[in-house]
Amino acid sequence: MSAPQPVLRTTPGELAESVAAGIRQGGRLAALVASGRDNGSHVLRAILATAGRLAVIESSLSPGVEVYPAVTALVPGATWYEREIHDLFGLVPRGHGRLDPLVLPLADGAARPRPGASGAPGAVDLAVAGLPGHVTGEGVFTIPYGPVRSGVFESVQYLVETVGEEIPHLRTRVYHKHRGIERRFQELGMDDAVLLAERVEGTASVAHALAFCQALEALAEVTVPRRAALVRVAHAELERIVTHLDSVIRHTEGAGQAVANARLSVHKERLLRLRARLCGHRFGRGVVVIGGVSGPPLIAPSEAVGVTTTLERALRADLDALMSTPSFLDRLRGTGVLPAEVAGADGAVGPVARGSGIDTDVRAERPYAAYQELGFVARIGSSDGDALERQRVRLDEIATSFELVRHALGTLDDRDGPWSAEAVLGAGTVVTSVEAPQGELLYLVESNGTALVRVKPRTASFQNLSLLSEAFRGDIFTDFVFIEASFGVSIAGVSL
Amino acid sequence: MPWVLRGLRDGIVTSGYPRRADGYGIGFRGAVRVLDPEPARTSGLPELCPTGAILVEPAEAPTVRIDRGRCILCGRCVGTRPDLFAFDPLVEVATSSRRALVVPETPEDDDEVLRIRVQLARRVRALRRSVHIRHVDAGSDGAEEAEIAALTGPIYDLERLGMFFTATPRHADVLVVTGTGTTGMADELRRTFEAMPDPKVVIACGTDATSGGLVGPSYSAGGGIWELVPVDVFVPGSPPSPFSLLHGLLLAVGLLPAARRSR
Ligand code: SF4
């Protein structure tokens, strides 16, 4: 159970300065979230991550007030957040500079979904014709890539823009998959909402269910039984192993390492099957419930530990071979460099941050579930910041995750006791965080005690994808596959 | 050890499906079955399901059915009413008719399914040799893509069945679509469909693509991709397992061995 955060209230006029001050004192802008109210007013909340805790700076916009001074003007890391807020609420951050549509391109004056307000918004018409990049001026070349690509990919569009002799610039379009998830949360009871959380980013189902349930548990003031916390860790870490491995597999595919690709795919499939044996679902859906977990592992923990050990040994041998294959390493070395200063200032999270030497991992900074008891220590990479370093970080973390899975399952005792604590929907607003495979995942949950008023997942994918263009500067396009794979973004989690 | 030798180490890992059932497939939690379609007490059953997949109709003689096209396999019905519902290890859940996803089926449904199947078979007769697949994500949660990608790996090995992913819609015979059918992908999806030559087959991959699942319809998510393109085969699941996908693909191109052609 995590306690609700300290909240600092400020005026919209002073919001940007308050956030900037928080950052000067060592904080990181972890999110900027708006909520609509039925009377036409809005609440803006900046979430600052400081050593060991999250803090909220809150500001209200009266009904009819649609313009406020942009946070981006003082804190560049707010750029994507304010573009998202403009799309979803129609609010205008004055002085933003580049308020292009991001998650939902709508015509000026069109009705906006305004999550937080009640009622069901009508179907939207997208206004994509006027998006920048559609117009190509003299000396400007735009090469679009996606949204439908050859192979099996989530839909996203990259535009490589070349202006004269300048270094190509990458633009990212993410609106194609927008599903209206934030509004959907408000229509569901809390148990159904957990199922929805599992489907925000389907490859990080456990992380999402966990972050969301932690929020509901904080509001209900219940404590999760210890053994449920251990099972949560086991599933969260298996999810991390699979997701990290998937990133490595994409690298081998891009580099034409066919045998490595095939062998790693087999390991991945075996891991998914282990997960299914543990809980009945290949992606761990249904494991995390409000107050704990849905039940004991379906196979004996000792058996699972045994399978895990065998799997790891086989996987490790292939990963070691891969990391001593020079032709593979050459493709990654120096590719897609995300400088440490950029990663730090713009709030990169997860393996992307750690691959640039930024020391951030929710499991260590704000421990949850059983990470403290299990003695988790974060592994931070060097400041190289290239695709290779991100890959190394992931491989290190796979090893740590295997340890955690075994440790958690090995610590499970079989004494009687509940697998979950009873919880009713509490009232209030809370922000929780977990370390998803892609990095820090936040959930802001607001409840009036009868219904969920506002649920905002802030995914690591959203945060990191905003930095992809920073890592692309100067690279040749054939390297793009590695840059993308090494960022490991789930597109479903970017535009909700 | 060089990669060529590593590649030989584990011998054959490839599944024998569909020639024979796969042991793992048999153990998989694939669908919900109705144990007792006419129970004494039916009140509260529809409300149990988060996606409205439990149907109790008609009012005069209520029969309990599961719409697998809406079911996300959350297990709530099985956990709450084990007397009525059970998980089936069935992985062959794909059908060529939306109505046939509602189980238990009615005799009229059976006739309808047969009619559609025959039509589909006639249409894809020209394909048989090698089949090219194009995938379009129309608003998935990302897990469907992971499972489709698994099909190309050595365990499911799509290529042994003569199926390949293609880089251009103009060479594609089969369109595999994931996701609810979002507003932002509607035009792209239609464009891809139109660019494909005839005969072509469309597969709705997953419960979201079939009905919108827990997510759609919403202000920007659809209630299934059939709203945008004509669908020939539905593969429910959240996400569907690779075996279910394989079954759907084989059903779509008329390559299913007779013994497995149950639906
Ligand atoms: S498993 Fe869940 S989604 Fe499927 S019918 Fe039962 S309650 Fe509904």
Short mmCIF file of N, CA, C and O in Angstrom, two decimals, chain A residues 112-208:
data_model
loop_
_atom_site.label_atom_id
_atom_site.label_comp_id
_atom_site.label_asym_id
_atom_site.label_seq_id
_atom_site.Cartn_x
_atom_site.Cartn_y
_atom_site.Cartn_z
N ARG A 112 -14.22 17.46 -27.95
CA ARG A 112 -13.06 16.66 -27.50
C ARG A 112 -13.54 15.62 -26.48
O ARG A 112 -14.52 15.85 -25.77
N PRO A 113 -12.82 14.52 -26.37
CA PRO A 113 -13.28 13.47 -25.44
C PRO A 113 -13.25 13.87 -23.96
O PRO A 113 -14.01 13.35 -23.16
N ARG A 114 -12.36 14.75 -23.58
CA ARG A 114 -12.28 15.27 -22.21
C ARG A 114 -12.42 14.21 -21.12
O ARG A 114 -13.36 14.24 -20.31
N PRO A 115 -11.49 13.26 -21.03
CA PRO A 115 -11.58 12.27 -19.96
C PRO A 115 -11.67 12.94 -18.59
O PRO A 115 -11.01 13.96 -18.35
N GLY A 116 -12.48 12.36 -17.74
CA GLY A 116 -12.73 12.96 -16.43
C GLY A 116 -14.15 13.48 -16.35
O GLY A 116 -14.80 13.42 -15.33
N ALA A 117 -14.65 13.99 -17.50
CA ALA A 117 -16.04 14.43 -17.56
C ALA A 117 -16.92 13.21 -17.77
O ALA A 117 -16.45 12.18 -18.24
N SER A 118 -18.21 13.31 -17.42
CA SER A 118 -19.09 12.15 -17.60
C SER A 118 -19.75 12.20 -18.97
O SER A 118 -19.53 13.12 -19.76
N GLY A 119 -20.59 11.21 -19.25
CA GLY A 119 -21.24 11.12 -20.55
C GLY A 119 -20.36 10.41 -21.54
O GLY A 119 -19.18 10.19 -21.29
N ALA A 120 -20.95 10.00 -22.65
CA ALA A 120 -20.19 9.26 -23.66
C ALA A 120 -19.93 10.16 -24.86
O ALA A 120 -20.87 10.61 -25.50
N PRO A 121 -18.68 10.46 -25.17
CA PRO A 121 -18.41 11.31 -26.33
C PRO A 121 -18.81 10.61 -27.62
O PRO A 121 -18.70 9.39 -27.73
N GLY A 122 -19.32 11.37 -28.57
CA GLY A 122 -19.70 10.80 -29.85
C GLY A 122 -18.47 10.46 -30.67
O GLY A 122 -17.36 10.90 -30.38
N ALA A 123 -18.69 9.67 -31.72
CA ALA A 123 -17.57 9.26 -32.58
C ALA A 123 -16.88 10.49 -33.17
O ALA A 123 -17.52 11.46 -33.53
N VAL A 124 -15.57 10.44 -33.25
CA VAL A 124 -14.82 11.58 -33.74
C VAL A 124 -14.49 11.43 -35.23
O VAL A 124 -14.42 10.32 -35.75
N ASP A 125 -14.29 12.55 -35.88
CA ASP A 125 -13.75 12.58 -37.24
C ASP A 125 -12.33 13.09 -37.14
O ASP A 125 -12.10 14.15 -36.56
N LEU A 126 -11.39 12.35 -37.68
CA LEU A 126 -10.01 12.81 -37.58
C LEU A 126 -9.71 13.82 -38.68
O LEU A 126 -10.19 13.69 -39.81
N ALA A 127 -8.94 14.83 -38.33
CA ALA A 127 -8.53 15.85 -39.29
C ALA A 127 -7.05 15.64 -39.58
O ALA A 127 -6.19 16.29 -38.97
N VAL A 128 -6.76 14.69 -40.47
CA VAL A 128 -5.36 14.37 -40.72
C VAL A 128 -4.78 15.09 -41.93
O VAL A 128 -3.57 15.18 -42.10
N ALA A 129 -5.68 15.63 -42.79
CA ALA A 129 -5.19 16.21 -44.04
C ALA A 129 -4.22 17.36 -43.80
O ALA A 129 -3.25 17.53 -44.52
N GLY A 130 -4.47 18.13 -42.78
CA GLY A 130 -3.66 19.32 -42.57
C GLY A 130 -2.43 19.11 -41.71
O GLY A 130 -1.74 20.06 -41.35
N LEU A 131 -2.15 17.85 -41.35
CA LEU A 131 -1.01 17.61 -40.47
C LEU A 131 0.30 18.00 -41.13
O LEU A 131 0.48 17.78 -42.33
N PRO A 132 1.23 18.53 -40.37
CA PRO A 132 2.54 18.85 -40.93
C PRO A 132 3.17 17.58 -41.48
O PRO A 132 2.97 16.50 -40.93
N GLY A 133 3.89 17.72 -42.56
CA GLY A 133 4.47 16.54 -43.18
C GLY A 133 3.68 16.15 -44.40
O GLY A 133 4.19 15.55 -45.33
N HIS A 134 2.39 16.52 -44.41
CA HIS A 134 1.58 16.29 -45.59
C HIS A 134 1.93 17.32 -46.65
O HIS A 134 1.85 17.07 -47.83
N VAL A 135 2.30 18.51 -46.18
CA VAL A 135 2.71 19.55 -47.11
C VAL A 135 4.22 19.49 -47.25
O VAL A 135 4.95 19.48 -46.28
N THR A 136 4.66 19.44 -48.47
CA THR A 136 6.09 19.37 -48.71
C THR A 136 6.51 20.59 -49.51
O THR A 136 6.03 20.81 -50.62
N GLY A 137 7.35 21.38 -48.92
CA GLY A 137 7.77 22.61 -49.59
C GLY A 137 9.01 22.39 -50.44
O GLY A 137 9.46 21.27 -50.64
N GLU A 138 9.56 23.47 -50.92
CA GLU A 138 10.73 23.37 -51.78
C GLU A 138 11.93 22.91 -50.97
O GLU A 138 12.19 23.40 -49.88
N GLY A 139 12.66 21.94 -51.48
CA GLY A 139 13.85 21.47 -50.78
C GLY A 139 13.55 20.61 -49.58
O GLY A 139 14.45 20.22 -48.86
N VAL A 140 12.26 20.31 -49.34
CA VAL A 140 11.91 19.46 -48.21
C VAL A 140 11.50 18.09 -48.72
O VAL A 140 10.59 17.97 -49.54
N PHE A 141 12.17 17.08 -48.25
CA PHE A 141 11.81 15.73 -48.65
C PHE A 141 11.28 14.98 -47.45
O PHE A 141 11.89 15.00 -46.38
N THR A 142 10.12 14.38 -47.61
CA THR A 142 9.56 13.62 -46.50
C THR A 142 9.36 12.18 -46.94
O THR A 142 8.67 11.92 -47.92
N ILE A 143 10.00 11.29 -46.23
CA ILE A 143 9.81 9.86 -46.53
C ILE A 143 8.96 9.26 -45.42
O ILE A 143 9.39 9.19 -44.27
N PRO A 144 7.73 8.85 -45.76
CA PRO A 144 6.89 8.22 -44.74
C PRO A 144 7.20 6.74 -44.61
O PRO A 144 7.55 6.09 -45.59
N TYR A 145 7.08 6.24 -43.42
CA TYR A 145 7.34 4.83 -43.12
C TYR A 145 6.21 4.39 -42.21
O TYR A 145 6.11 4.81 -41.08
N GLY A 146 5.30 3.55 -42.73
CA GLY A 146 4.13 3.15 -41.96
C GLY A 146 2.94 4.00 -42.34
O GLY A 146 3.05 4.78 -43.25
N PRO A 147 1.79 3.88 -41.67
CA PRO A 147 1.56 3.06 -40.48
C PRO A 147 1.52 1.55 -40.74
O PRO A 147 1.78 0.79 -39.83
N VAL A 148 1.16 1.14 -41.98
CA VAL A 148 1.20 -0.31 -42.25
C VAL A 148 2.56 -0.63 -42.82
O VAL A 148 3.00 -0.02 -43.79
N ARG A 149 3.26 -1.56 -42.20
CA ARG A 149 4.59 -1.90 -42.65
C ARG A 149 4.65 -3.37 -43.03
O ARG A 149 3.80 -4.15 -42.62
N SER A 150 5.66 -3.73 -43.77
CA SER A 150 5.76 -5.15 -44.12
C SER A 150 6.28 -5.89 -42.90
O SER A 150 7.17 -5.43 -42.21
N GLY A 151 5.68 -7.03 -42.64
CA GLY A 151 6.01 -7.76 -41.42
C GLY A 151 4.88 -7.57 -40.43
O GLY A 151 3.81 -7.07 -40.77
N VAL A 152 5.13 -7.96 -39.22
CA VAL A 152 4.10 -7.87 -38.20
C VAL A 152 4.47 -6.77 -37.21
O VAL A 152 5.32 -6.96 -36.34
N PHE A 153 3.86 -5.61 -37.39
CA PHE A 153 4.17 -4.47 -36.53
C PHE A 153 2.89 -3.82 -36.06
O PHE A 153 1.87 -3.88 -36.73
N GLU A 154 2.98 -3.14 -34.93
CA GLU A 154 1.89 -2.27 -34.53
C GLU A 154 1.90 -1.04 -35.43
O GLU A 154 2.95 -0.64 -35.94
N SER A 155 0.75 -0.43 -35.58
CA SER A 155 0.65 0.70 -36.50
C SER A 155 1.20 1.98 -35.89
O SER A 155 0.74 2.44 -34.85
N VAL A 156 2.17 2.54 -36.56
CA VAL A 156 2.75 3.82 -36.18
C VAL A 156 3.38 4.36 -37.45
O VAL A 156 3.74 3.59 -38.34
N GLN A 157 3.46 5.66 -37.54
CA GLN A 157 4.06 6.22 -38.75
C GLN A 157 5.25 7.09 -38.39
O GLN A 157 5.17 7.93 -37.51
N TYR A 158 6.35 6.83 -39.08
CA TYR A 158 7.53 7.68 -38.92
C TYR A 158 7.71 8.46 -40.21
O TYR A 158 7.52 7.93 -41.30
N LEU A 159 8.05 9.72 -40.05
CA LEU A 159 8.33 10.54 -41.22
C LEU A 159 9.76 11.04 -41.09
O LEU A 159 10.12 11.65 -40.09
N VAL A 160 10.54 10.74 -42.09
CA VAL A 160 11.91 11.24 -42.09
C VAL A 160 11.94 12.47 -42.99
O VAL A 160 11.69 12.38 -44.18
N GLU A 161 12.21 13.59 -42.38
CA GLU A 161 12.20 14.86 -43.10
C GLU A 161 13.63 15.33 -43.35
O GLU A 161 14.43 15.39 -42.43
N THR A 162 13.89 15.66 -44.60
CA THR A 162 15.20 16.21 -44.91
C THR A 162 15.01 17.59 -45.50
O THR A 162 14.29 17.76 -46.48
N VAL A 163 15.58 18.57 -44.88
CA VAL A 163 15.51 19.93 -45.39
C VAL A 163 16.90 20.29 -45.89
O VAL A 163 17.81 20.45 -45.09
N GLY A 164 17.02 20.39 -47.22
CA GLY A 164 18.32 20.75 -47.80
C GLY A 164 19.41 19.80 -47.33
O GLY A 164 19.28 18.59 -47.37
N GLU A 165 20.50 20.39 -46.85
CA GLU A 165 21.66 19.59 -46.46
C GLU A 165 21.61 19.19 -44.99
O GLU A 165 22.52 18.54 -44.48
N GLU A 166 20.55 19.60 -44.31
CA GLU A 166 20.50 19.35 -42.86
C GLU A 166 20.38 17.86 -42.54
O GLU A 166 19.99 17.06 -43.37
N ILE A 167 20.71 17.55 -41.30
CA ILE A 167 20.55 16.18 -40.82
C ILE A 167 19.06 15.84 -40.82
O ILE A 167 18.25 16.66 -40.40
N PRO A 168 18.71 14.65 -41.29
CA PRO A 168 17.29 14.29 -41.33
C PRO A 168 16.67 14.36 -39.94
O PRO A 168 17.32 14.07 -38.94
N HIS A 169 15.41 14.75 -39.94
CA HIS A 169 14.68 14.84 -38.68
C HIS A 169 13.56 13.81 -38.68
O HIS A 169 12.92 13.60 -39.70
N LEU A 170 13.35 13.18 -37.56
CA LEU A 170 12.33 12.15 -37.48
C LEU A 170 11.09 12.69 -36.78
O LEU A 170 11.16 13.25 -35.70
N ARG A 171 9.95 12.52 -37.42
CA ARG A 171 8.67 12.83 -36.81
C ARG A 171 7.93 11.54 -36.55
O ARG A 171 8.00 10.63 -37.37
N THR A 172 7.20 11.49 -35.47
CA THR A 172 6.49 10.27 -35.14
C THR A 172 5.00 10.55 -35.06
O THR A 172 4.59 11.50 -34.39
N ARG A 173 4.21 9.75 -35.75
CA ARG A 173 2.75 9.89 -35.71
C ARG A 173 2.16 8.70 -35.00
O ARG A 173 2.41 7.56 -35.40
N VAL A 174 1.38 8.95 -33.98
CA VAL A 174 0.94 7.84 -33.13
C VAL A 174 -0.58 7.74 -32.97
O VAL A 174 -1.06 6.92 -32.21
N TYR A 175 -1.31 8.54 -33.72
CA TYR A 175 -2.76 8.61 -33.44
C TYR A 175 -3.56 7.42 -33.98
O TYR A 175 -4.70 7.21 -33.59
N HIS A 176 -2.96 6.64 -34.88
CA HIS A 176 -3.75 5.63 -35.61
C HIS A 176 -4.47 4.64 -34.72
O HIS A 176 -5.54 4.19 -35.03
N LYS A 177 -3.83 4.30 -33.62
CA LYS A 177 -4.39 3.26 -32.76
C LYS A 177 -5.23 3.81 -31.61
O LYS A 177 -5.66 3.04 -30.75
N HIS A 178 -5.47 5.09 -31.58
CA HIS A 178 -6.18 5.68 -30.44
C HIS A 178 -7.53 4.98 -30.23
O HIS A 178 -8.36 4.94 -31.11
N ARG A 179 -7.72 4.44 -29.01
CA ARG A 179 -8.90 3.61 -28.76
C ARG A 179 -9.88 4.22 -27.76
O ARG A 179 -10.91 3.63 -27.46
N GLY A 180 -9.52 5.36 -27.18
CA GLY A 180 -10.41 5.95 -26.19
C GLY A 180 -10.39 5.23 -24.86
O GLY A 180 -11.39 5.19 -24.13
N ILE A 181 -9.26 4.67 -24.52
CA ILE A 181 -9.11 3.87 -23.30
C ILE A 181 -9.40 4.66 -22.02
O ILE A 181 -10.04 4.15 -21.10
N GLU A 182 -8.96 5.92 -21.98
CA GLU A 182 -9.10 6.66 -20.73
C GLU A 182 -10.57 6.86 -20.38
O GLU A 182 -10.97 6.74 -19.23
N ARG A 183 -11.37 7.17 -21.39
CA ARG A 183 -12.80 7.31 -21.15
C ARG A 183 -13.42 5.97 -20.78
O ARG A 183 -14.34 5.90 -19.97
N ARG A 184 -12.97 4.92 -21.41
CA ARG A 184 -13.54 3.60 -21.17
C ARG A 184 -13.38 3.19 -19.71
O ARG A 184 -14.28 2.58 -19.13
N PHE A 185 -12.25 3.54 -19.10
CA PHE A 185 -12.03 3.23 -17.69
C PHE A 185 -13.18 3.76 -16.83
O PHE A 185 -13.62 3.11 -15.89
N GLN A 186 -13.63 4.96 -17.17
CA GLN A 186 -14.66 5.60 -16.35
C GLN A 186 -16.00 4.88 -16.42
O GLN A 186 -16.86 5.07 -15.57
N GLU A 187 -16.18 4.08 -17.49
CA GLU A 187 -17.47 3.41 -17.67
C GLU A 187 -17.51 2.06 -16.96
O GLU A 187 -18.55 1.41 -16.94
N LEU A 188 -16.39 1.62 -16.42
CA LEU A 188 -16.31 0.27 -15.87
C LEU A 188 -16.25 0.27 -14.35
O LEU A 188 -15.74 1.20 -13.73
N GLY A 189 -16.79 -0.80 -13.75
CA GLY A 189 -16.60 -1.05 -12.33
C GLY A 189 -15.15 -1.41 -12.09
O GLY A 189 -14.41 -1.71 -13.04
N MET A 190 -14.72 -1.41 -10.84
CA MET A 190 -13.28 -1.54 -10.61
C MET A 190 -12.71 -2.89 -11.03
O MET A 190 -11.58 -2.96 -11.51
N ASP A 191 -13.47 -3.96 -10.90
CA ASP A 191 -12.92 -5.26 -11.31
C ASP A 191 -12.76 -5.35 -12.83
O ASP A 191 -11.76 -5.85 -13.33
N ASP A 192 -13.77 -4.85 -13.54
CA ASP A 192 -13.66 -4.84 -15.00
C ASP A 192 -12.55 -3.91 -15.45
O ASP A 192 -11.87 -4.16 -16.46
N ALA A 193 -12.36 -2.82 -14.70
CA ALA A 193 -11.33 -1.86 -15.07
C ALA A 193 -9.94 -2.50 -15.00
O ALA A 193 -9.04 -2.14 -15.77
N VAL A 194 -9.76 -3.45 -14.10
CA VAL A 194 -8.46 -4.15 -14.04
C VAL A 194 -8.23 -4.91 -15.35
O VAL A 194 -7.13 -4.92 -15.89
N LEU A 195 -9.31 -5.51 -15.86
CA LEU A 195 -9.19 -6.25 -17.13
C LEU A 195 -8.83 -5.28 -18.26
O LEU A 195 -8.08 -5.62 -19.18
N LEU A 196 -9.38 -4.08 -18.19
CA LEU A 196 -9.04 -3.08 -19.21
C LEU A 196 -7.57 -2.67 -19.09
O LEU A 196 -6.86 -2.54 -20.08
N ALA A 197 -7.13 -2.47 -17.83
CA ALA A 197 -5.72 -2.11 -17.62
C ALA A 197 -4.80 -3.14 -18.26
O ALA A 197 -3.77 -2.79 -18.85
N GLU A 198 -5.19 -4.41 -18.19
CA GLU A 198 -4.37 -5.47 -18.80
C GLU A 198 -4.28 -5.33 -20.31
O GLU A 198 -3.42 -5.94 -20.94
N ARG A 199 -5.19 -4.55 -20.88
CA ARG A 199 -5.24 -4.42 -22.34
C ARG A 199 -4.79 -3.06 -22.84
O ARG A 199 -5.00 -2.72 -24.01
N VAL A 200 -4.22 -2.25 -21.96
CA VAL A 200 -3.69 -0.96 -22.41
C VAL A 200 -2.43 -1.20 -23.25
O VAL A 200 -2.30 -0.71 -24.36
N GLU A 201 -1.51 -1.99 -22.68
CA GLU A 201 -0.35 -2.45 -23.43
C GLU A 201 -0.33 -3.96 -23.20
O GLU A 201 0.09 -4.42 -22.14
N GLY A 202 -0.76 -4.69 -24.21
CA GLY A 202 -0.99 -6.13 -24.01
C GLY A 202 0.25 -6.92 -23.67
O GLY A 202 0.17 -8.00 -23.09
N THR A 203 1.43 -6.38 -24.03
CA THR A 203 2.65 -7.10 -23.71
C THR A 203 3.16 -6.71 -22.32
O THR A 203 4.18 -7.22 -21.87
N ALA A 204 2.48 -5.79 -21.66
CA ALA A 204 2.84 -5.42 -20.29
C ALA A 204 1.60 -5.51 -19.40
O ALA A 204 1.37 -4.68 -18.53
N SER A 205 0.81 -6.56 -19.62
CA SER A 205 -0.45 -6.73 -18.90
C SER A 205 -0.26 -6.77 -17.39
O SER A 205 -1.03 -6.16 -16.64
N VAL A 206 0.75 -7.50 -16.95
CA VAL A 206 0.96 -7.64 -15.51
C VAL A 206 1.32 -6.30 -14.89
O VAL A 206 0.78 -5.90 -13.86
N ALA A 207 2.23 -5.57 -15.54
CA ALA A 207 2.65 -4.27 -15.02
C ALA A 207 1.46 -3.32 -14.91
O ALA A 207 1.31 -2.61 -13.90
N HIS A 208 0.63 -3.31 -15.93
CA HIS A 208 -0.52 -2.40 -15.90
C HIS A 208 -1.52 -2.78 -14.81
O HIS A 208 -1.99 -1.92 -14.07
#
